Every structure is written in structure tokens, then in C-alpha cells.
Coordinates of C-alpha atoms and ligand atoms in Angstrom, one line a residue:
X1 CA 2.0 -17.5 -18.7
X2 CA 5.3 -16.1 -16.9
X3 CA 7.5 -15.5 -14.0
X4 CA 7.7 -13.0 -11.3
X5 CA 10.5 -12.3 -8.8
X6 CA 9.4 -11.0 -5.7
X7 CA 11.7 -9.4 -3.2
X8 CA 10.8 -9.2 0.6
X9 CA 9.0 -12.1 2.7
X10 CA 7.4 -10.2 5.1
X11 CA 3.6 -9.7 5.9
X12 CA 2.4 -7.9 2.7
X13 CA 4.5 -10.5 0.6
X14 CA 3.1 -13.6 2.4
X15 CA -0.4 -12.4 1.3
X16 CA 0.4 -12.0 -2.9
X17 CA 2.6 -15.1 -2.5
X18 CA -0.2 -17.4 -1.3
X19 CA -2.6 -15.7 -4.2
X20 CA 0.4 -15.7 -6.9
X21 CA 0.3 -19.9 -5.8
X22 CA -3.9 -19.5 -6.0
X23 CA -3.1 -18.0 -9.7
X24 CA -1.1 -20.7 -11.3
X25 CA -1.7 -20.0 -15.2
X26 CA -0.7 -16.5 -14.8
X27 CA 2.3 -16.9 -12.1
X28 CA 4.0 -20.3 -13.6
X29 CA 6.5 -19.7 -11.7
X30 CA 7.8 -17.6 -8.8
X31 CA 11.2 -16.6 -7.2
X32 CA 11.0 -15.3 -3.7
X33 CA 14.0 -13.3 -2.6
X34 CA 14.6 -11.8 0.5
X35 CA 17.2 -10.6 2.9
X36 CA 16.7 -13.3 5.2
X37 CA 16.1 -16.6 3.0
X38 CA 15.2 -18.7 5.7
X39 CA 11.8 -17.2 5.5
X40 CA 11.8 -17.9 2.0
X41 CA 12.4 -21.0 2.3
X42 CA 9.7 -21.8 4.8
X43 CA 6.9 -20.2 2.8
X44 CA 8.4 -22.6 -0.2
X45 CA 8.0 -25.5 1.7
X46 CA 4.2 -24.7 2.8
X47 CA 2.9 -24.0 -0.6
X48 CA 4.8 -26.0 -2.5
X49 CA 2.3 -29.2 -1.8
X50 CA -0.4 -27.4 -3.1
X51 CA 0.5 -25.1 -5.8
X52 CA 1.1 -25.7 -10.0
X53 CA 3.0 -22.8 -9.5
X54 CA 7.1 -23.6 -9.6
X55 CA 8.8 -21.5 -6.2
X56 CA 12.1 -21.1 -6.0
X57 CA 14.0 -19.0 -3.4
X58 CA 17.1 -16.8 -3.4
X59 CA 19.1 -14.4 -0.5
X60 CA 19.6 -10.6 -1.9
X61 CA 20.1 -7.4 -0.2
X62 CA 17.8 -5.3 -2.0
X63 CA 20.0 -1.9 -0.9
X64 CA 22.8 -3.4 -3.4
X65 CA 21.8 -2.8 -7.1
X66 CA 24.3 -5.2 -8.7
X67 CA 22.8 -8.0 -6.2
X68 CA 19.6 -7.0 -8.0
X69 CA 21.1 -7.3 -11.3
X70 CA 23.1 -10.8 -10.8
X71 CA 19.5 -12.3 -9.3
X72 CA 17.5 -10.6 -12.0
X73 CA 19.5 -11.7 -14.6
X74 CA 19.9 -15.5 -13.4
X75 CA 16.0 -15.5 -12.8
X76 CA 14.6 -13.6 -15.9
X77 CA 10.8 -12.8 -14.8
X78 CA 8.7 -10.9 -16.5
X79 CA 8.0 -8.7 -13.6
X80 CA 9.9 -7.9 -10.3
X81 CA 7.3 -7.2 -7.9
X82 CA 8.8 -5.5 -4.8
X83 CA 7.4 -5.9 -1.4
X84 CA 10.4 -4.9 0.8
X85 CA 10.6 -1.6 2.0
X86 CA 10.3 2.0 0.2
X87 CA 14.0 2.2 1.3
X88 CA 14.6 -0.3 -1.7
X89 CA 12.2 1.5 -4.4
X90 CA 15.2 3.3 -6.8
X91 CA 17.6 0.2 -5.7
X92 CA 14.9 -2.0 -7.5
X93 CA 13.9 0.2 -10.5
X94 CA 17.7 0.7 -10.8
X95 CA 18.3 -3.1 -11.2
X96 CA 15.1 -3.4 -13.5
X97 CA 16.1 -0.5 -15.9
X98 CA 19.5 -2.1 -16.0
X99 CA 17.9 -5.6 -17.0
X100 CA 14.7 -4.0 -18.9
X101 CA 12.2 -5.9 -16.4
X102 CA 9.0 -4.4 -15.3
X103 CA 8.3 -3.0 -11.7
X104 CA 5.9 -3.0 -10.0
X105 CA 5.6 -2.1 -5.8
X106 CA 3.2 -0.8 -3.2
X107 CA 5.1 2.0 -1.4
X108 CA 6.2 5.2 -2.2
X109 CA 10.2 5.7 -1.8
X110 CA 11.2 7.3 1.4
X111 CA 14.7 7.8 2.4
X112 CA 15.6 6.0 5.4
X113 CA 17.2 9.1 7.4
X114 CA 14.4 11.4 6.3
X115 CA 10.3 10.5 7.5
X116 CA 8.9 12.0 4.2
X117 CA 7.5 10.1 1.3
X118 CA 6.8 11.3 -2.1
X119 CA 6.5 10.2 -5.9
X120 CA 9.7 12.7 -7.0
X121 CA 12.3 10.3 -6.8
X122 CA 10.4 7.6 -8.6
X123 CA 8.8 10.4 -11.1
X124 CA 12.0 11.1 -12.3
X125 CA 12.4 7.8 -13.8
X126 CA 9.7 8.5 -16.2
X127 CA 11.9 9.1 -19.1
X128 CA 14.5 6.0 -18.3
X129 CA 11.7 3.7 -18.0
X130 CA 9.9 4.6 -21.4
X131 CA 13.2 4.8 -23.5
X132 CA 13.5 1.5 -22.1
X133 CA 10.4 0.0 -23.0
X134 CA 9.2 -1.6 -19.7
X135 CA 7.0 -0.3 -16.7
X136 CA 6.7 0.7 -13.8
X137 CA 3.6 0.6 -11.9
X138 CA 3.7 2.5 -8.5
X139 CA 1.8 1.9 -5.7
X140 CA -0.1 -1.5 -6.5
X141 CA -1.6 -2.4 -2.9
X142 CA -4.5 -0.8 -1.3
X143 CA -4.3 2.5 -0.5
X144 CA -2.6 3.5 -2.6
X145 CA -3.3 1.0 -5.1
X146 CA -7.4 0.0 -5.2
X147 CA -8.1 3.8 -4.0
X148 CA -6.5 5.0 -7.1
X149 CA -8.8 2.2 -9.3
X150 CA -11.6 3.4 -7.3
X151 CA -10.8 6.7 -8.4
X152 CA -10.0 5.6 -12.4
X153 CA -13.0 3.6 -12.4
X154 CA -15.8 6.5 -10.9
X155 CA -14.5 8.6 -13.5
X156 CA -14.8 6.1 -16.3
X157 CA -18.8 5.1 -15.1
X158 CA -20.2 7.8 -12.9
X159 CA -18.5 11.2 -13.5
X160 CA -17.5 13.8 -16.1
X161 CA -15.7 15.4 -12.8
X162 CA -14.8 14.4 -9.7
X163 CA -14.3 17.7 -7.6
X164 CA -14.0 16.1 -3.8
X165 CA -12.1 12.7 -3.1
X166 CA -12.0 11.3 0.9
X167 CA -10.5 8.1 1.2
X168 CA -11.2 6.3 4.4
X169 CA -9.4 3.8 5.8
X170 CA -10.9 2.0 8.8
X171 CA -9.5 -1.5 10.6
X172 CA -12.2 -2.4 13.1
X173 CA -10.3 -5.2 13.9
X174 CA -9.1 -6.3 17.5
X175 CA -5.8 -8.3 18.1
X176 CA -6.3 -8.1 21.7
X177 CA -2.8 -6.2 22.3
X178 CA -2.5 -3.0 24.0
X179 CA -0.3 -1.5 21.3
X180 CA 1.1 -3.0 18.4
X181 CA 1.2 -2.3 14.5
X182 CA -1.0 -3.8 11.5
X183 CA 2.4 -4.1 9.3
X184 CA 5.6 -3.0 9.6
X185 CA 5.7 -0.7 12.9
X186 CA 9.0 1.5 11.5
X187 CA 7.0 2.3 8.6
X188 CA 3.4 2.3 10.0
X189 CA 5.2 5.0 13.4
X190 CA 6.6 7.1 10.5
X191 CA 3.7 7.7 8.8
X192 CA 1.2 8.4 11.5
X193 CA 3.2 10.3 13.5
X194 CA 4.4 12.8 10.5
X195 CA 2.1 16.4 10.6
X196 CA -0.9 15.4 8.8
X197 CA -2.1 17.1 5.1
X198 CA -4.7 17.6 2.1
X199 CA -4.9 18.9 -1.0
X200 CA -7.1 21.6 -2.0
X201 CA -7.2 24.4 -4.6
X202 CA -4.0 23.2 -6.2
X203 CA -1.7 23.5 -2.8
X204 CA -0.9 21.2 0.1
X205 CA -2.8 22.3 3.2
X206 CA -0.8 21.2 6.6
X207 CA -1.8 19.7 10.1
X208 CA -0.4 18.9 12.9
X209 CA -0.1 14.9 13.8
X210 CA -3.9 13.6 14.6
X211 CA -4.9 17.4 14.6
X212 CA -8.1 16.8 12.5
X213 CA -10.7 14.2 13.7
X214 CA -14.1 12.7 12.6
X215 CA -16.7 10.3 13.6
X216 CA -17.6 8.4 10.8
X217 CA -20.7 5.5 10.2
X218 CA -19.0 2.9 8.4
X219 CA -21.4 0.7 6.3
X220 CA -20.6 -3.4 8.0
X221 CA -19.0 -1.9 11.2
X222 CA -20.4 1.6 12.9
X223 CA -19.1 4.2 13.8
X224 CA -15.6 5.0 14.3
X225 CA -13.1 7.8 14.9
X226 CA -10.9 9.0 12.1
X227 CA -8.1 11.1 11.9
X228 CA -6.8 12.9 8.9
X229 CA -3.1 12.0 7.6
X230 CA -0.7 12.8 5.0
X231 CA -1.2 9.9 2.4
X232 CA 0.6 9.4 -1.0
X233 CA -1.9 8.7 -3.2
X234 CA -2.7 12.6 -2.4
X235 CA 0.0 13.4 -4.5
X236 CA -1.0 11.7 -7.8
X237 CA -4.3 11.6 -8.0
X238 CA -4.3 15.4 -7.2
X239 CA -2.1 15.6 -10.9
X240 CA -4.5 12.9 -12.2
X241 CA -8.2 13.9 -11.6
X242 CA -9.6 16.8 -13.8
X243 CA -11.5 19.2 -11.9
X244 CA -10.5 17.7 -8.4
X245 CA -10.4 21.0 -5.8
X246 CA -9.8 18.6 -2.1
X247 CA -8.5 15.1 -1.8
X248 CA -8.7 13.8 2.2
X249 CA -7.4 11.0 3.6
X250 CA -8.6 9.5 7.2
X251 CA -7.4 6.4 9.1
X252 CA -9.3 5.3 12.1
X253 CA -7.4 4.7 15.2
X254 CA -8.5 3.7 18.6
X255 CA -7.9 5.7 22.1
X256 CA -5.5 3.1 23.2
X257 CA -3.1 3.2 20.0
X258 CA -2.7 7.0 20.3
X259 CA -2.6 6.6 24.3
X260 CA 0.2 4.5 23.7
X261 CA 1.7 6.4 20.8
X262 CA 2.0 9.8 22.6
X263 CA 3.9 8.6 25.8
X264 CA 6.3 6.7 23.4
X265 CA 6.9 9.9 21.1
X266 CA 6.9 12.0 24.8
X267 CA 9.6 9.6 25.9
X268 CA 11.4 9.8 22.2
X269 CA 11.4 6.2 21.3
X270 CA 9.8 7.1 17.9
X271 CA 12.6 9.1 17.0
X272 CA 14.4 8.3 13.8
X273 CA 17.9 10.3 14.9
X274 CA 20.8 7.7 16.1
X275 CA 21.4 8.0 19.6
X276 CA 24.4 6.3 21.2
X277 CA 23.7 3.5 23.6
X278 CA 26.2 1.4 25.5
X279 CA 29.1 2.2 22.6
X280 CA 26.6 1.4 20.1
X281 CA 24.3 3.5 17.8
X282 CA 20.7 2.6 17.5
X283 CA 17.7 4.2 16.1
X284 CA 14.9 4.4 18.5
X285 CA 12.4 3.9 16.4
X286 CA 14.5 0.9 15.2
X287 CA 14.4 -0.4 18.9
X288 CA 11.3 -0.4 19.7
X289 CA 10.1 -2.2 16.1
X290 CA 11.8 -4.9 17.9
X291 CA 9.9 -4.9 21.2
X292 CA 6.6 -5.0 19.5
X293 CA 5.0 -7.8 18.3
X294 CA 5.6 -8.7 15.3
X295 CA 2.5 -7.8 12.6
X296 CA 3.0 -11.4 11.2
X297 CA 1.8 -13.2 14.9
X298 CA -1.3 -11.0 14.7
X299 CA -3.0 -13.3 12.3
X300 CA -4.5 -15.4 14.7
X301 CA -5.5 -12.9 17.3
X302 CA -7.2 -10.5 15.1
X303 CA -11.2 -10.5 15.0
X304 CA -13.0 -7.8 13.1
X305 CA -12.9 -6.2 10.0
X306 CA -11.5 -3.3 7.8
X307 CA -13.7 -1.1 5.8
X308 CA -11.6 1.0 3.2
X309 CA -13.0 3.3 0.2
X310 CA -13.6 6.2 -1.4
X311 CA -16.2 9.3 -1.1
X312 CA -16.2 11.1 -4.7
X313 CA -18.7 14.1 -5.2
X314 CA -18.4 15.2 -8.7
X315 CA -20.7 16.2 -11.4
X316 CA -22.3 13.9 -14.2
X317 CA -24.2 16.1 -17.2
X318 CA -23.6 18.9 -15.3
X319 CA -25.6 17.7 -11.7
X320 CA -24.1 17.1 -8.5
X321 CA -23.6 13.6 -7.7
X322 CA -22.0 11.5 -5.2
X323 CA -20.9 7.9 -4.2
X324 CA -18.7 5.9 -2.1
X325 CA -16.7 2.8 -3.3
X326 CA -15.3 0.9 -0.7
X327 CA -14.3 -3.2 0.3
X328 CA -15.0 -4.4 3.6
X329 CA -12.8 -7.4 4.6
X330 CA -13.2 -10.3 8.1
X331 CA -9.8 -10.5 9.5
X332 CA -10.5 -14.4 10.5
X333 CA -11.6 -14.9 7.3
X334 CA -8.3 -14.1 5.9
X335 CA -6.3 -15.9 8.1
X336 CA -8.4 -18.7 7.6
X337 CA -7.4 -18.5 3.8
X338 CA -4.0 -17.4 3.7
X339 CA -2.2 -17.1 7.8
X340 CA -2.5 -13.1 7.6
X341 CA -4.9 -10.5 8.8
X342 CA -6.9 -8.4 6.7
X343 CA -4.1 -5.5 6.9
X344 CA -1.2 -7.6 5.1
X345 CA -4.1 -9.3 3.0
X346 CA -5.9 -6.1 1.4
X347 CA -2.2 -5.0 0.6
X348 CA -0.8 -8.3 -0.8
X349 CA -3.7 -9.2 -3.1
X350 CA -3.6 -6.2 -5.4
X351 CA 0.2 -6.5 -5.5
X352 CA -0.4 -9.9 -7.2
X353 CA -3.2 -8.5 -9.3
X354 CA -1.0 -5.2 -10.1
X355 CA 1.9 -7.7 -11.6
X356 CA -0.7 -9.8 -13.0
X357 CA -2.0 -6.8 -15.4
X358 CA 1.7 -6.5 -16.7
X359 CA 2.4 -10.1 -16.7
X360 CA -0.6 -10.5 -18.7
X361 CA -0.6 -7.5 -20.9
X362 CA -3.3 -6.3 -20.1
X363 CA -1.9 -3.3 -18.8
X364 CA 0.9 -2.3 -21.4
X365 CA 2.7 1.2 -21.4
X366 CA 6.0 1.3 -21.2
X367 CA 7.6 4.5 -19.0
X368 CA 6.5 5.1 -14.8
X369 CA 2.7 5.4 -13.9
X370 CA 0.8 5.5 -11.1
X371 CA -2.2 3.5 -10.7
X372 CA -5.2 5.5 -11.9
X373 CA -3.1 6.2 -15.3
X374 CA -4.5 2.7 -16.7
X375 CA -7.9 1.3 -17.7
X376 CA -9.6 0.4 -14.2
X377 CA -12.0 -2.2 -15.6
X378 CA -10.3 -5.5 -15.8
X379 CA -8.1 -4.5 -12.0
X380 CA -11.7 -4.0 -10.6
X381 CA -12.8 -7.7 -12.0
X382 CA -9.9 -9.0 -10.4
X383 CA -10.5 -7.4 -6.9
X384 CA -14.2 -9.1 -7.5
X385 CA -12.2 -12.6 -8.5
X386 CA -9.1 -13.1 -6.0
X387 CA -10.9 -11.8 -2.6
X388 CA -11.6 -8.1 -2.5
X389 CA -15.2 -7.5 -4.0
X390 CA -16.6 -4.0 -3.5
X391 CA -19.7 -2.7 -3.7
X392 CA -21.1 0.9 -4.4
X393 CA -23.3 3.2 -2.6
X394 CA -25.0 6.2 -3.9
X395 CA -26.1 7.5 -1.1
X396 CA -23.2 7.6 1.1
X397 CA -22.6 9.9 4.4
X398 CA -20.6 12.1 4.0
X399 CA -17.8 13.7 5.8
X400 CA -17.9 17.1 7.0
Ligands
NDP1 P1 7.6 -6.5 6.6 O1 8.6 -5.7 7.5 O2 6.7 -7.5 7.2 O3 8.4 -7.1 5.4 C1 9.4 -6.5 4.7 C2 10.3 -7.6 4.0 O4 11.3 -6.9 3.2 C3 11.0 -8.5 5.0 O5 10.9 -9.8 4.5 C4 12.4 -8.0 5.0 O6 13.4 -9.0 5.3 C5 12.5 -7.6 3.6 N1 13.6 -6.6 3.4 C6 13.9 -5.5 4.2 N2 15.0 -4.9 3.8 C7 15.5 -5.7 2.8 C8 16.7 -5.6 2.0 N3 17.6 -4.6 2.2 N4 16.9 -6.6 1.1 C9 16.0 -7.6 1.0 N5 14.9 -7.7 1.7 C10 14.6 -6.8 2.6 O7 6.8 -5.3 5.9 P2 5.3 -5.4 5.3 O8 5.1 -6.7 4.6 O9 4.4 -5.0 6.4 O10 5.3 -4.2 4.2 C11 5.9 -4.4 2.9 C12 5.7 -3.2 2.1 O11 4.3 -3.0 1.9 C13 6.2 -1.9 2.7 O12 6.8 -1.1 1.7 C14 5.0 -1.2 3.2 O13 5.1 0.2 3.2 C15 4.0 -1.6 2.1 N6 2.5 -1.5 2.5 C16 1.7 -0.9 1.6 C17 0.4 -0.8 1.9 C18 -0.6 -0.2 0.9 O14 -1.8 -0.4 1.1 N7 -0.2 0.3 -0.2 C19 -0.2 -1.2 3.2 C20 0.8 -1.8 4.1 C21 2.1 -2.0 3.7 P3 13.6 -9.6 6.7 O15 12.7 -10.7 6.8 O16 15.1 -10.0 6.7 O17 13.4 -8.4 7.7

């Protein structure tokens, strides 16, 4: 059917590789470009043996937009499916307006200097992107990504309004570590340690970091605690859900993580401000991304699972109704399939189903959306086809 380019070669991008190579009559054929083409090259040489799908492999530096162009224009896909960091967002969309390719990623932009994440700088694209003609389809991995189809697809079948969204986002899973991060530590540090927030009666409401905590009984795994956080699907789906008055957003985390966390923001090592060290500047934060594992070598260690959904209470013909959507996933089952844990895999498969609805059409509009702004029904078959099945419950706890 077509060609994708995907830039990055990290955890996320190992995942919708292996499922893009799983997915042969969609994803003829692939390009994987990355900073550091040696890992490119070895994924190449894995798959390559057992895959219809034609991989080839290229070196770019995603922060330089007429890289982007030269590789974009030498590759020609029919989607660029970005699974770098959000530092790259605009350089990508840049390069993909300038060659009229559709986008597609799964991470808000965030400016390296700055730890705050939003949907302005890619909003403002809107225009560019329809008087173009192509898309661009934000936020295509799990949350955000399936908890914005979640969301599409409760309104389509079960509500007239959805009034109260809490997305919860438990990993159960066990990598037998003291401390280390699920993907990317600079970005996972970032965002957990950042004052929390929620959405209710049309303004932001703010915490402090880990201020607000629940205990939560989650269906496959028990209970757990959760802590609310910022999140950016927040942001959209509070513009996108009529009659919505709170959107939450918890993430469960266990006593050692934030043990560990606190005395390394006490001691300032998840700082983002340069600091001179022996002539040299270094960030921190930076630093210690390198003494950590890295998420990639978790794979085999990890036993457990993750358990991530949606709680909607809404009304249907005018009575109060709720249910909770939600995919539980075995973190040795995934590595067993594809080398990753269940982290990198629920995040990588709906990046490769995200470019397969624009590869395929079946998702067609050209100008900047987010993920609830399409039909949910055929992404929601896919989640049930390439690994991610999910299963309703209508008579979910609920969170206080
Ligand atoms: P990794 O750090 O494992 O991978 C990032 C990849 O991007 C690496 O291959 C890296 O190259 C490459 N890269 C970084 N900078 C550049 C650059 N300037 N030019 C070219 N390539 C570059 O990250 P993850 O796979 O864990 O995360 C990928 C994305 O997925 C992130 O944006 C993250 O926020 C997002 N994510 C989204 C989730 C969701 O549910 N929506 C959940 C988890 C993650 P190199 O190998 O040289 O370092």
C-alpha cells in the first residue's frame, strides 16, 4: 500500500517498527532514520529475515529542518511518523509542510530549556497544514493516543454527554531495579516531577508535584496507589468533549520510585538549568539519564502488567451513566513478541496504527487534529487486531 519514514530508534519506535514489519500490505516499505544510524541498522538486520516489508535506513538530525527535507524528499513516504523526542515536533511538521507529507507523532512539543508541554505550538499549524492538504495527527500512542479513542468512541456508543473523564494509568510491572524509567528518563523526570493539574469548569486547576493521591482497585492487578499529574491529552479533549466539566489524569507509582525521586530532586540532579562542571556545561537532568539504565534493557527484567483506561460518567437520554474502558497488557508477553516491555509496546503500537489510518485513508482530513477529532471505530478494531484489545465495564469503581 505505501511508505512510511520513521524518525527515532529508540524504545517507542522499536515497538511500531516490529508491528510496521507485522503489517506488510499496509507498510510496503519502511525508512528508519535516526540520529544514531547504527541502531537503525541493527533493527534492519533483525527484521529484515522475516518481514515482506522493504527497510531501509538513513542518519538525520531531526533538530535540522533542511536534513528533514533532503531525507524526506529522497524517501517520498506517504507518512513521516515521528518517534524522536517532542523537542523535534515543529522541526518535523516544518520538513513535512515543506514536502506536503503527512505527520503523525506521539508527544506533545516541549521546548528543551523549558519543562512545559502544550498543543499551542503545534495548534498553530492548523491553517499551514490544511492549505496544504496533508495531516497531522497529534498524539498517536497511548495516552495520549488510545485515551483520546477511548474518549471518541464512548461518545459515539454510550453517551449524548460525557461530563467527567479520569484516565488512569497504572504499570504494575516489576524490573527488579531500585529506580529507573519505563521510557525515556529526561522526558519521563520532566513530566512527573512538573506541579500536577486538572481541568474543571472551563479552567486549569493546579497541584503541587504528587500532591493528590488515590488508592485505586484495578480490574487484572489490585490495588495500587495513584497520583494525579498534569497530562496533555487534558488540554484537547477538554476543547473536544461537549459537556465535559473535570478531566483527571492519575499514574501509579510505587514508594521506591518517589523515595528515589525526592532525594535526587533534594540533591538537584533533576534540574534542567546548565551547571558548569570541570570547564564543561552539563544539564543535570541530562547526567543522570545516563547513569540510569537504559529503558530498552528493561525488556527482559520486567514481570507484571499495565492497566491503562478511561472512567467517563456522562448522561445517555438524559440518565446518569458510567463506564470505564481500559487495556491491560503482560510485560513478558511483549517482550516475548517484539524485545520491549509493555511501556514502549502500548506506545509503539498505536503509532503504527495512527500512520496506518492515514496511510490507508481511512482517516482523511487534511489541516492538524488531535486524536478524538476522527471516527474511533476502525482505530478501536485495530487496537483489538495488532495486540491491544480492551474491554468495557459498566460498572466500574470509581475515583473519589
Ligand atoms: P528514546 O530516548 O528511547 O528514543 C528516542 C529516539 O529519538 C532515539 O533513537 C534518539 O536517537 C532519537 N533522537 C533524539 N534526538 C534526535 C535528533 N535530534 N535527531 C534524530 N533522532 C533523534 O525515547 P522513547 O522511545 O522512550 O520515546 C519516544 C517518544 O515517545 C517520546 O517523544 C516520548 O515522549 C513518546 N512517548 C509517548 C507515550 C504516549 O503514550 N503517548 C508514552 C511513552 C513515550 P539516539 O539513539 O541517537 O539517542
Amino acid at each position: 500500500m505505501g511508505k512510511a519514514l520513521i524518525i527515532g530508534c529508540g524504545g517507542v519506535a522499536s515497538v511500531a517498527i516490529h508491528k510496521c514489519c507485522q503489517n506488510s500490505s499496509v507498510f510496503e516499505e519502511i525508512c528508519i532514520a535516526s540520529r544514531t544510524i547504527s541502531k537503525c541498522d541493527a533493527l534492519k538486520e533483525k527484521l529484515s529475515a522475516e518481514t515482506k516489508t522493504k527497510i531501509t535506513t538513513a542518519s538525520v538530525d531531526a533538530n535540522n529542518v533542511e536534513e528533514l527535507i533532503t531525507l524526506i524528499e529522497k524517501v517520498q513516504p506517504d507518512v513521516v511518523l515521528n518517534l524522536a523526542l517532542p523537542y523535534q515536533d515543529l522541526t518535523i511538521m516544518d520538513a513535512c509542510l515543506a514536502t506536503r507529507t503527512n505527520y503523525v507523532d506521539t508527544a506533545n512539543y516541549e521546548p528543551e530549556d523549558t519543562a512545559k508541554f502544550e498543543y499551542k505550538w503545534q495548534w498553530a499549524y492548523r491553517e499551514k497544514f490544511e492549505k496544504a492538504g496533508i495531516t497531522a495527527l497529534l498524539g498517536s500512542g497511548f495516552d495520549p493516543g488510545v485515551t483520546g479513542v477511548f474518549s471518541a468512541y464512548a461518545l459515539k456508543h454510550y453517551f449524548d454527554e460525557i461530563n467527567y473523564i479520569d484516565i488512569l494509568d497504572c504499570n504494575a510491572g516489576d524490573h527488579g531495579y531500585p529506580f529507573a524509567t519505563n521510557f525515556n528518563p529526561e522526558i519521563n523526570i520532566r513530566e512527573v516531577s512538573a506541579n500536577g493539574s486538572y481541568w474543571e469548569d472551563g479552567q486549569w486547576i493546579e497541584t503541587k508535584p504528587m500532591e493528590i493521591k488515590r488508592v485505586y482497585n484495578f480490574p487484572e492487578i489490585g490495588e495500587k496507589d495513584m497520583y494525579l499529574l498534569h497530562h496533555e491529552e487534558i488540554e484537547s479533549l477538554a476543547l473536544n468533549m461537549p459537556g465535559i466539566k473535570r478531566i483527571r489524569f492519575f499514574m501509579t507509582f510505587g514508594q521506591s520510585y518517589l523515595t528515589h525521586l525526592k532525594c535526587l530532586e533534594n540533591v538537584g540532579m533533576t534540574s534542567i538549568e546548565p551547571i558548569m562542571y570541570e570547564g564543561k556545561e552539563i544539564v543535570p537532568l541530562q547526567f543522570l539519564k545516563a547513569v540510569l539504565p537504559d529503558p530498552s534493557s528493561l525488556g527482559p527484567r520486567t514481570k507484571g502488567k499495565t492497566n491503562i483506561g478511561n472512567i467517563f460518567i456522562g448522561k445517555k437520554d438524559g440518565v446518569e451513566k458510567k463506564i470505564y474502558i481500559y487495556n491491560t497488557c503482560d510485560h513478558e508477553k511483549c517482550y516475548e513478541e517484539v524485545g520491549s516491555q509493555a511501556v514502549a509496546y502500548t506506545t509503539g503500537v498505536p503509532a503504527m496504527i495512527g500512520a496506518m489510518m492515514l496511510m490507508t485513508g481511512t482517516w482523511k482530513k487534511a489541516g492538524v487534529y488531535n486524536i478524538e477529532e476522527f471516527d474511533p471505530d476502525p482505530y478501536m478494531d485495530a487496537l483489538n487486531k495488532w495486540g491491544l484489545p480492551w474491554k468495557i465495564s459498566e460498572n466500574p469503581e470509581l475515583v473519589d
